[in-house]
Coordinates of C-alpha atoms and ligand atoms in Angstrom, one line a residue:
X3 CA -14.7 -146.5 -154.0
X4 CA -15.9 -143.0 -154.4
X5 CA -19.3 -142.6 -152.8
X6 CA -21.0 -144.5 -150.7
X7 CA -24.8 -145.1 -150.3
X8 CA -26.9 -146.0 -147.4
X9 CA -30.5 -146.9 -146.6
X10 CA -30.6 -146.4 -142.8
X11 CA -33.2 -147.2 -140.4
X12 CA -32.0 -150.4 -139.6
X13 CA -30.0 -151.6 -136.5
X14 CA -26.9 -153.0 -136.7
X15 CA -26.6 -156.3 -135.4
X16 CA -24.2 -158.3 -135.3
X17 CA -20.2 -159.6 -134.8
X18 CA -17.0 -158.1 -136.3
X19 CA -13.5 -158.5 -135.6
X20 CA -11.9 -155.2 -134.8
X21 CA -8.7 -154.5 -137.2
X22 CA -5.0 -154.1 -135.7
X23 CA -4.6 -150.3 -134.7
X24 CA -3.6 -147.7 -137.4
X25 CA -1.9 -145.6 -134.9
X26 CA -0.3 -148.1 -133.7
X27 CA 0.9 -149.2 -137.2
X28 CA 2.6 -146.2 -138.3
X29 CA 5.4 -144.9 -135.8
X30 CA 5.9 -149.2 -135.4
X31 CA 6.6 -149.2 -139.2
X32 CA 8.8 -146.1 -139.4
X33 CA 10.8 -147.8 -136.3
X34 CA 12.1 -150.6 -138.8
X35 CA 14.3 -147.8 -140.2
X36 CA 16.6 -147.6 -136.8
X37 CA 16.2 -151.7 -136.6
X38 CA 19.3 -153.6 -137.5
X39 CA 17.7 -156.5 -138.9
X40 CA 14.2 -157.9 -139.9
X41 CA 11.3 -157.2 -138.3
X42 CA 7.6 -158.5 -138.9
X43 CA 4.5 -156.8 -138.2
X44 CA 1.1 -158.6 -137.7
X45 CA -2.4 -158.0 -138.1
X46 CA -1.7 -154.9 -140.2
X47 CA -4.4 -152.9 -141.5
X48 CA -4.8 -152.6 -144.9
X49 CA -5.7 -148.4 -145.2
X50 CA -4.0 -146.4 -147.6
X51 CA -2.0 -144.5 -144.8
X52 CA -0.7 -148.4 -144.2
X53 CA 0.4 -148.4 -148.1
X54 CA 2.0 -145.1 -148.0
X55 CA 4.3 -145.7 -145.3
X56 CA 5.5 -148.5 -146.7
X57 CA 6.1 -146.7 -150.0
X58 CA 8.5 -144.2 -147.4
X59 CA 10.5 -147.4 -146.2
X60 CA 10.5 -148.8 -149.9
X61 CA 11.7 -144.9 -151.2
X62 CA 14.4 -144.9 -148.1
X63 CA 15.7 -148.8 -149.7
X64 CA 13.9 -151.4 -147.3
X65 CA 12.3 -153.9 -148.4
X66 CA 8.7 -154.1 -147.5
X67 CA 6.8 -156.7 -148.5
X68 CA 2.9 -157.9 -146.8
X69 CA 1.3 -160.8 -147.0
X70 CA -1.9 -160.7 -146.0
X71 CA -2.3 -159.1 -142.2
X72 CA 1.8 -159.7 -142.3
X73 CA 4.1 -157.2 -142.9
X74 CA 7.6 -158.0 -143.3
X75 CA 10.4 -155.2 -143.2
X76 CA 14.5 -155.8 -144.0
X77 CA 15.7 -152.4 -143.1
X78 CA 19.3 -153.2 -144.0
X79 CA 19.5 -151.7 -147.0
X80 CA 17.8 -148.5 -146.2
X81 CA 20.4 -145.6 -147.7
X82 CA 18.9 -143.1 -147.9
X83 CA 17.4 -140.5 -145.5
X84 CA 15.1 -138.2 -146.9
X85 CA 11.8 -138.0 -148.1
X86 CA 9.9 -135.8 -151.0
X87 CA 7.3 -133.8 -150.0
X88 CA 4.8 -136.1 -152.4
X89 CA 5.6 -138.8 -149.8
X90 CA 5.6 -136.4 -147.2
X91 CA 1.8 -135.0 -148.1
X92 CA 0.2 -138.3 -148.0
X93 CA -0.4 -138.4 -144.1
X94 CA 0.6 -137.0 -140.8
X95 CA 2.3 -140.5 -139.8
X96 CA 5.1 -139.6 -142.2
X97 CA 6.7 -137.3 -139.5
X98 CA 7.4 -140.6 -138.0
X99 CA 10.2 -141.0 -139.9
X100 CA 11.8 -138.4 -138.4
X101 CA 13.1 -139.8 -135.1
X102 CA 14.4 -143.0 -137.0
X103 CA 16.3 -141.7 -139.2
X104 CA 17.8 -139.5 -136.9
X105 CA 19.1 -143.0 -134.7
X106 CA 20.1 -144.6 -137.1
X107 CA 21.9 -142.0 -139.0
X108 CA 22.2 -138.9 -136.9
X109 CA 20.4 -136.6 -140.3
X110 CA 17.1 -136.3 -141.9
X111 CA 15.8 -134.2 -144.5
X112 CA 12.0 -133.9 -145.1
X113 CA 9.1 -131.4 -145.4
X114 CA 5.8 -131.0 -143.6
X115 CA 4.1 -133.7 -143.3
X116 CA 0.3 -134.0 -144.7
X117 CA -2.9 -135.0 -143.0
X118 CA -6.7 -134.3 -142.3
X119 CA -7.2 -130.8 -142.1
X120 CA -7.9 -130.2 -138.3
X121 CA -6.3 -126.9 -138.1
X122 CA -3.0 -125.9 -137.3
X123 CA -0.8 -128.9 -137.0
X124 CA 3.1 -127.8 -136.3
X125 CA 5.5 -130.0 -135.7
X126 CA 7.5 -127.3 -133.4
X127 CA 7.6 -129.7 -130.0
X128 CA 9.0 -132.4 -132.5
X129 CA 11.8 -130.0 -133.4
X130 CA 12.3 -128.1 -130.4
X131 CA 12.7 -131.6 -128.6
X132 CA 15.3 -132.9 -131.6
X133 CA 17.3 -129.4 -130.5
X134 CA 17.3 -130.0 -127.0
X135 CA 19.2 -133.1 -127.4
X136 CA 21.9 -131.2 -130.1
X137 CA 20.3 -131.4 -133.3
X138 CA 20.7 -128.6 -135.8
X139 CA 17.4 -128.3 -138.1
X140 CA 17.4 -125.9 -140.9
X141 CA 15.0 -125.1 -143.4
X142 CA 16.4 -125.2 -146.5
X143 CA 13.0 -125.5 -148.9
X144 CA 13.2 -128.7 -147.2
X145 CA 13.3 -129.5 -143.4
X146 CA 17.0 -130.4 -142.5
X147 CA 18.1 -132.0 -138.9
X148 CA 21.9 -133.3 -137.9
X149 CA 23.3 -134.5 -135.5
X150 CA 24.9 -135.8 -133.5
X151 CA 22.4 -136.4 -130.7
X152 CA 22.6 -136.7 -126.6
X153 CA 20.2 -137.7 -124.1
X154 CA 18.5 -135.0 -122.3
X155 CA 15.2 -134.0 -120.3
X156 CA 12.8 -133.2 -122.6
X157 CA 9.4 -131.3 -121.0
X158 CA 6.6 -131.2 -123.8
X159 CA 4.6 -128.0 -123.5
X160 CA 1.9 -130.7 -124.4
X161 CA 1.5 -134.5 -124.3
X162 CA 1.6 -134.6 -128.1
X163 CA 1.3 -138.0 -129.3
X164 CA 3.7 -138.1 -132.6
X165 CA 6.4 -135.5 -130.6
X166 CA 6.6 -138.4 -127.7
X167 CA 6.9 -140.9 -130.7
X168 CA 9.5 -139.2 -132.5
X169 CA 11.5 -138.0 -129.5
X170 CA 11.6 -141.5 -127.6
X171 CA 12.6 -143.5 -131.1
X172 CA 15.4 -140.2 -131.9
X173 CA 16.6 -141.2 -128.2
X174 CA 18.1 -144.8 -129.2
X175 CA 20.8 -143.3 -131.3
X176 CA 21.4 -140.6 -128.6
X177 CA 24.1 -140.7 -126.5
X178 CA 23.5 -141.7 -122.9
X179 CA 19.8 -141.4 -121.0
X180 CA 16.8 -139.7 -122.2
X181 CA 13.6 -138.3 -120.4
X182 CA 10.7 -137.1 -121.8
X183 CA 8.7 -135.4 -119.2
X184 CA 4.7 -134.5 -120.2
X185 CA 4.9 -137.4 -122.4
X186 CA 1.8 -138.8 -124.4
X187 CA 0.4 -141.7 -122.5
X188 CA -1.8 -143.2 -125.6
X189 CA -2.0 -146.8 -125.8
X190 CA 0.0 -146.8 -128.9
X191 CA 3.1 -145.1 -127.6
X192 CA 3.5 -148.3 -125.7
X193 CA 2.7 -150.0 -128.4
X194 CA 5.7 -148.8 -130.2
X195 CA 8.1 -148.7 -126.3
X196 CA 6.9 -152.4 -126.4
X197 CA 8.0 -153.1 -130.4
X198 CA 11.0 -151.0 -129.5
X199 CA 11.8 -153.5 -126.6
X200 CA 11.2 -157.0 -128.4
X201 CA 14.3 -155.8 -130.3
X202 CA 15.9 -155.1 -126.8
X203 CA 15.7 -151.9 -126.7
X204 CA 15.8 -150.4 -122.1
X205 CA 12.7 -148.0 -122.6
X206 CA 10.5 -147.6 -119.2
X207 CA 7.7 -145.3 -118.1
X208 CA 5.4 -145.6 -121.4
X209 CA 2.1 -145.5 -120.4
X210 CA 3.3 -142.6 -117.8
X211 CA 4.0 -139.0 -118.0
X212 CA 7.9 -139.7 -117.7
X213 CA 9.4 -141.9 -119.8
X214 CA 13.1 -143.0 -119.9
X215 CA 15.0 -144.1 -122.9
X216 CA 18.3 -145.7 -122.5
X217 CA 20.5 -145.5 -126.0
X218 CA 20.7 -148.7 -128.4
X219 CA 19.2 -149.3 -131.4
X220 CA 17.4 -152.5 -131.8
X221 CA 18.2 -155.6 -133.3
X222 CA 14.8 -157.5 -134.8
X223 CA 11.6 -158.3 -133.7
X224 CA 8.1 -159.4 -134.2
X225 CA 4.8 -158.1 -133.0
X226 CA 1.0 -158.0 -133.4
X227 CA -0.6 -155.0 -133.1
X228 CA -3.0 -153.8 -131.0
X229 CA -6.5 -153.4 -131.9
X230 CA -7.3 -150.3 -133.1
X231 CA -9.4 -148.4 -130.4
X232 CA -10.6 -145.9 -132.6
X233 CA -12.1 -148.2 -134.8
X234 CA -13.8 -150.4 -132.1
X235 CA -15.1 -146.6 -130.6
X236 CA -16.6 -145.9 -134.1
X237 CA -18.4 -149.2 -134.5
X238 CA -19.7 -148.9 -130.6
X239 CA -21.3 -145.5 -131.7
X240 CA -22.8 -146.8 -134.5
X241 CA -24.3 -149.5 -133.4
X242 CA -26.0 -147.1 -130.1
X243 CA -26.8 -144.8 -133.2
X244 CA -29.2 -147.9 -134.7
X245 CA -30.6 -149.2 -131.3
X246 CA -28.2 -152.2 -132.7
X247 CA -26.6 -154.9 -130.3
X248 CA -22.9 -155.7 -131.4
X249 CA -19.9 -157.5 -130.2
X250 CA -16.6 -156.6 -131.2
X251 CA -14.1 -159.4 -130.6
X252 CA -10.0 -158.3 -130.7
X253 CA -11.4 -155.4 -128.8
X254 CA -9.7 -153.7 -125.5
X255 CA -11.9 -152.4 -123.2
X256 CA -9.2 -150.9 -121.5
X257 CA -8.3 -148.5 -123.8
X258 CA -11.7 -147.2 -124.2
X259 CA -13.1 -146.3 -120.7
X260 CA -13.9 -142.8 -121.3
X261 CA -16.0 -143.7 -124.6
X262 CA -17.6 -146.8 -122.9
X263 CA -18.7 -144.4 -119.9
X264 CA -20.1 -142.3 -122.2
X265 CA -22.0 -144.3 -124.0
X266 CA -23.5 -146.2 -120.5
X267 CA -24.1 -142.9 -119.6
X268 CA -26.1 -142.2 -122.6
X269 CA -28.4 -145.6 -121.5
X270 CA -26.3 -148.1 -123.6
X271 CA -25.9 -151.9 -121.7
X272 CA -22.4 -153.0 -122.4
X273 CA -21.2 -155.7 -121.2
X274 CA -16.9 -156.1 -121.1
X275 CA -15.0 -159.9 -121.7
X276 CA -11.2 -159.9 -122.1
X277 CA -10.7 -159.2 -125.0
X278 CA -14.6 -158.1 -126.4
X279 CA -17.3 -155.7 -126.1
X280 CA -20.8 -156.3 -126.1
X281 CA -23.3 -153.2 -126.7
X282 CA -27.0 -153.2 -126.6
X283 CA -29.0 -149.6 -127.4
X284 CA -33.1 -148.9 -127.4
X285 CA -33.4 -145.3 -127.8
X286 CA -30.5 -142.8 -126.5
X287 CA -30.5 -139.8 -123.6
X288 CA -28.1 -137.0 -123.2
X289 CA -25.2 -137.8 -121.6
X290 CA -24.5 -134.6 -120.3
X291 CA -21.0 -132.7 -121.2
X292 CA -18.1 -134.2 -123.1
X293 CA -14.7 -132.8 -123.4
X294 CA -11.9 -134.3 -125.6
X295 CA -8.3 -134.6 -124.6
X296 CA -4.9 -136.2 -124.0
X297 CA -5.1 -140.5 -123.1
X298 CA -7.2 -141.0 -120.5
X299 CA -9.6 -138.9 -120.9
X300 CA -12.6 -139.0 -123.8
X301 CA -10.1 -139.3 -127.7
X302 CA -10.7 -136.6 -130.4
X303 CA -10.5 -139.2 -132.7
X304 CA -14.1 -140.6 -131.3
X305 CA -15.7 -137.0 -130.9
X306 CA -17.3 -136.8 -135.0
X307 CA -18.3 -140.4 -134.5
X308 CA -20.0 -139.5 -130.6
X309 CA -21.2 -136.2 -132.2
X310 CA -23.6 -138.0 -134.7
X311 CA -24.6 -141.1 -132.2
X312 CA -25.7 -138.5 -130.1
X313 CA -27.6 -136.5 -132.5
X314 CA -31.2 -138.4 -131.7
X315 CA -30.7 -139.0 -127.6
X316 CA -33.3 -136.9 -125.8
X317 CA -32.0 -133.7 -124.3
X318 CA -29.3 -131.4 -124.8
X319 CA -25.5 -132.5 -125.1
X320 CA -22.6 -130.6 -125.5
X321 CA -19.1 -131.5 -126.7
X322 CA -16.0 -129.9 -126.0
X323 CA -13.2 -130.3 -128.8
X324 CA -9.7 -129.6 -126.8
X325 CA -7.1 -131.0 -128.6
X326 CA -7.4 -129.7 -132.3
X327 CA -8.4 -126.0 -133.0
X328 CA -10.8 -127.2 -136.0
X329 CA -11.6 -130.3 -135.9
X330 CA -16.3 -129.8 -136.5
X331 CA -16.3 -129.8 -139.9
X332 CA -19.0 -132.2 -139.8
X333 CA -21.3 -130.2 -138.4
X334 CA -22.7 -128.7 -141.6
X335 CA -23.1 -132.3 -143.1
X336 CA -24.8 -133.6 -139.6
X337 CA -27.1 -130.7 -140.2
X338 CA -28.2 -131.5 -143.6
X339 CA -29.2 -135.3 -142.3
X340 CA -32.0 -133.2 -139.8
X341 CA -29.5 -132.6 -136.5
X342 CA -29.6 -129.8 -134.9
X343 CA -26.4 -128.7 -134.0
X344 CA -25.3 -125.1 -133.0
X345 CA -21.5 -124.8 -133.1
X346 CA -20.0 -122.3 -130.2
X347 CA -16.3 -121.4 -130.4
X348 CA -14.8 -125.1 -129.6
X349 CA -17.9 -126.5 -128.1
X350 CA -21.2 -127.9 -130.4
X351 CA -24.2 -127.9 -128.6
X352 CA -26.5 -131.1 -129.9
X353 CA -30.2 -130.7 -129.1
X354 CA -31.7 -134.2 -129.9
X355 CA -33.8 -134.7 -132.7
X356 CA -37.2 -137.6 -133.2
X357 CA -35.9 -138.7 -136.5
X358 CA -32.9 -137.8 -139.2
X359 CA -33.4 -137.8 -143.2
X360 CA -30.9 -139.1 -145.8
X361 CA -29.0 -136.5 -147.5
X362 CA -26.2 -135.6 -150.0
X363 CA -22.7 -135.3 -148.5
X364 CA -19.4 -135.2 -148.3
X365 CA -16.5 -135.7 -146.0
X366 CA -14.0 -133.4 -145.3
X367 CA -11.5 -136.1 -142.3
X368 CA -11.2 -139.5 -141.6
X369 CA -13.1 -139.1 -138.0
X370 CA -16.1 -137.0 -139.6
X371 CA -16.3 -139.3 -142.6
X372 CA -17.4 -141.6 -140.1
X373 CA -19.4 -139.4 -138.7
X374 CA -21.8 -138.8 -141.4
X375 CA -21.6 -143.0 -142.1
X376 CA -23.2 -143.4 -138.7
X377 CA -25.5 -140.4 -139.4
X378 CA -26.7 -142.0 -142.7
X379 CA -27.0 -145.6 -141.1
X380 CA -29.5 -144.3 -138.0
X381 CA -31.3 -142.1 -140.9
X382 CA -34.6 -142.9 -142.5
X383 CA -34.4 -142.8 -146.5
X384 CA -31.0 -142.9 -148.8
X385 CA -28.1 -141.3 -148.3
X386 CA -24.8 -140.3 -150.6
X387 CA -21.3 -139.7 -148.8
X388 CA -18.9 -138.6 -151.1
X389 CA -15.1 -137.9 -150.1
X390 CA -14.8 -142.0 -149.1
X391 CA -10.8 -141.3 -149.4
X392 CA -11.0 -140.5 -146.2
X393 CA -12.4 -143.2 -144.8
X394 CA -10.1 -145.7 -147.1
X395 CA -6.9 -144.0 -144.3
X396 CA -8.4 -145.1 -141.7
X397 CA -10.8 -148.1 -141.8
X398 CA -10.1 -151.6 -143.0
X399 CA -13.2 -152.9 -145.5
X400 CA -15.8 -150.7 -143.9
X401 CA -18.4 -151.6 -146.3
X402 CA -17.6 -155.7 -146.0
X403 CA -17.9 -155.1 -141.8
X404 CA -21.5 -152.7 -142.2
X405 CA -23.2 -155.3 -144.3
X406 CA -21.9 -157.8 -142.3
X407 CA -24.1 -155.9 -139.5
X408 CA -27.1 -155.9 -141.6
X409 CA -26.7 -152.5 -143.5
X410 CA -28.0 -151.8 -147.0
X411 CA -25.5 -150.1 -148.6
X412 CA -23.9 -149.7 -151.7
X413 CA -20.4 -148.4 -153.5
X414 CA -20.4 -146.1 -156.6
Ligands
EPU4 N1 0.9 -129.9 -131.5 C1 1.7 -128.8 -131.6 N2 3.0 -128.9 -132.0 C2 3.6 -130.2 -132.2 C3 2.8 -131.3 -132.1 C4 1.4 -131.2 -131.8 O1 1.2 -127.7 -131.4 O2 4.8 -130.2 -132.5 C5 -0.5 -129.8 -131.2 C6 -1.4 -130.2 -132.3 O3 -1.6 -129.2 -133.3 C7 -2.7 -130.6 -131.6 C8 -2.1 -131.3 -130.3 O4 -0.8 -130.7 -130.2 O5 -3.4 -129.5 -131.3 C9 -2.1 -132.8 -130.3 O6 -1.4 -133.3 -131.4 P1 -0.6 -134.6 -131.4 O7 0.8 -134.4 -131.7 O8 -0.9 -135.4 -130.1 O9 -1.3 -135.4 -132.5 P2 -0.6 -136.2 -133.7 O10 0.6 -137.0 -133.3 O11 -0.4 -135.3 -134.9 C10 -2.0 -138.4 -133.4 C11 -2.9 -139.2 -134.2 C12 -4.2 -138.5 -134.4 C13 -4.8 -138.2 -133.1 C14 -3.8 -137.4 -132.2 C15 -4.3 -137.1 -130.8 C16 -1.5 -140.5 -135.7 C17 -0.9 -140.7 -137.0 N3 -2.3 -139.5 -135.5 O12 -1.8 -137.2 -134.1 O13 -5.1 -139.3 -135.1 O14 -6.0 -137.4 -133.2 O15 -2.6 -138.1 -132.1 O16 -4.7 -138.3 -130.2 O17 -1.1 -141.2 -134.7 C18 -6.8 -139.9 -136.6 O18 -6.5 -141.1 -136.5 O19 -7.9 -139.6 -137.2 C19 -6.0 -138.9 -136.1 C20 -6.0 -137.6 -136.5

């Protein structure tokens, strides 16, 4: 799947399922490494991020194995604890792998990790977090930690999501209490506390700014996912893009206030159940001033896929990008479709625009290559996205779940 074509125009209508979450699936699948026994994972996505962290676990000596949405892991025989940089490279997620192995065997060795190019993505609170609790990390070519660890407070300069991750899952093999102060609140941080637990793990506060880690590693456990919010966010914008009316079931509404405001804000009727949305869209209005940040407030991850919803509502919006220093690479491709976007310093300014065209582009991240999918789909005429690997990381049979909706597209 290289390129993708799309006839827009046409609203999307229809049902999907929404996919386990992605996020949620990485640090729970590097968190088999400081298990003691098996663990299964269900309703895992299949995205190539997915594939390459089990090729990490499969490198360290687990055996992986999926069947279907089932993912089994036997970390018993993992021996090994580090990981070449062509492993490294193939995502962010792979910094996951860090906190594990540091439980379970008090040393890692690894190298930057890879990723969609958002600017500058350190992993400085990660190590400055791993140092605070007694870790030596050296770089030597590669990225070197030992042990041995203790609990300690921790105070993130930021609520980074993958520095909570790491930190909390480094904690079990700690000696005594941990607290991470500032910590990530995301959804999937207690999806991984509540993984972490099923194998009896004493974590509290996920979900909260403080959270307290007690030290034990687990023993095994099974878990489904939970859906992936980002994905759900992606479709809801796409189907407001069309004037579409959608229901996503395996969907929680919980996790995605901020985007549903935004999008009743914007004039969309959506209607909540348990564990479904239901959106309805005729014709779109400026929903005033968006700014991105840390869980609660409106995700990074759904501010490409906003940006090009909002590219036809009447008026002016503008959209604040907090969290990564580059993360509007899209813009130029948005503009090529007919929007009018003007970017200023970390804020885009969208004046709404009668009608877009079909264009030639490609996708330079995961977020913005769905930005220019729902761009193409509320177009009028053809349109060509190249640089579909980036969609492949990050959502689960796309094409099958558009045509399901009614969209004409094709693969090249
Ligand atoms: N940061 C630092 N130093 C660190 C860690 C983070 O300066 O040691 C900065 C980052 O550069 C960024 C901010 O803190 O400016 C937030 O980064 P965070 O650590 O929270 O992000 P992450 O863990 O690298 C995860 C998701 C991202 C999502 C962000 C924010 C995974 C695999 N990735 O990244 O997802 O955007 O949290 O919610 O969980 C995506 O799915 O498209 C994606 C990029």
């Amino acid at each position: 799947m290289r390129s993708l074509r799309i006839r827009g125009g046409k609203p999307l209508i229809g049902e999907i399922r929404i996919s386990g979450a992605k996020n949620a699936a990485l640090p729970v699948l590097a968190a088999t490494v400081c298990f003691r026994d098996v663990c299964t994972i269900q309703d895992c996505p299949n995205l190539s991020d997915v594939d390459a962290a089990m090729a990490i676990l499969t490198h360290l000596g687990a055996n992986c194995q999926r069947s279907g949405k089932t993912i089994t892991v036997d970390p018993r025989p993992i021996d090994r604890w580090d990981i070449p940089e062509a492993l490294m490279q193939q995502m962010r997620g792979s910094v996951f792998f860090m906190g594990p192995l540091m439980a379970r065997f008090g040393k890692c060795c690894l190298t930057q990790p890879g990723g969609c190019p958002l600017g500058d993505r350190p992993v400085n609170f990660h190590l400055q977090g791993l140092e605070r609790m007694g870790a030596r990390v050296r770089w030597e070519g590669t990225l070197c930690c030992t042990g041995p660890l203790s609990g300690n407070d921790i105070f993130l300069p930021y609520p980074s999501v993958g520095a909570t991750e790491n930190l909390l899952m480094a904690a079990l093999g700690a000696q005594g209490e941990m607290v991470i102060h500032n910590a990530a609140r995301e959804p999937e941080v207690v999806c991984l506390c509540d993984f972490l637990r099923l194998g009896g793990c004493r974590i509290t506060g996920d979900g909260t700014s403080v959270i307290r880690i007690w030290q034990g590693l687990p023993g095994s456990a099974e878990m489904t996912l939970i859906p992936d919010r980002m994905e759900a966010a992606t479709y809801l914008c796409a189907a407001a893009a069309t004037n579409g009316y959608i229901r996503l079931t395996n969907a929680d509404p919980a996790h995605l206030q901020s985007v549903i405001d935004v999008l009743e804000k914007a004039g969309c009727r959506i209607e909540l159940e348990k564990e479904a949305i239901v959106l309805c869209a005729d014709g779109l209005q400026s929903p005033g001033m968006i700014t991105t940040g840390p869980y609660p407030a409106f995700p990074t991850d759904a501010q490409a896929p906003i940006m090009a919803a909002l590219l036809r509502a009447k008026g002016e919006t503008r959209i604040r990008e907090t969290v990564f220093s580059q993360r509007m690479h899209h813009i130029p491709a948005l503009c090529a479709m007919g929007g009018e976007i003007a970017g200023r310093g970390d804020t885009a300014v969208i004046t709404g625009v009668p009608r877009l065209h079909g264009a030639s582009v490609t996708a330079a991240d995961l977020r913005g290559a769905a930005a220019l999918v729902i761009a193409a789909l509320s177009a009028e005429g053809e349109s060509e996205i190249s640089g579909l690997r980036h969609l492949l990381r990050g959502y689960e049979d796309i094409a099958g779940k558009l045509t399901s909706l009614g969209a004409k597209l094709s693969i090249g």
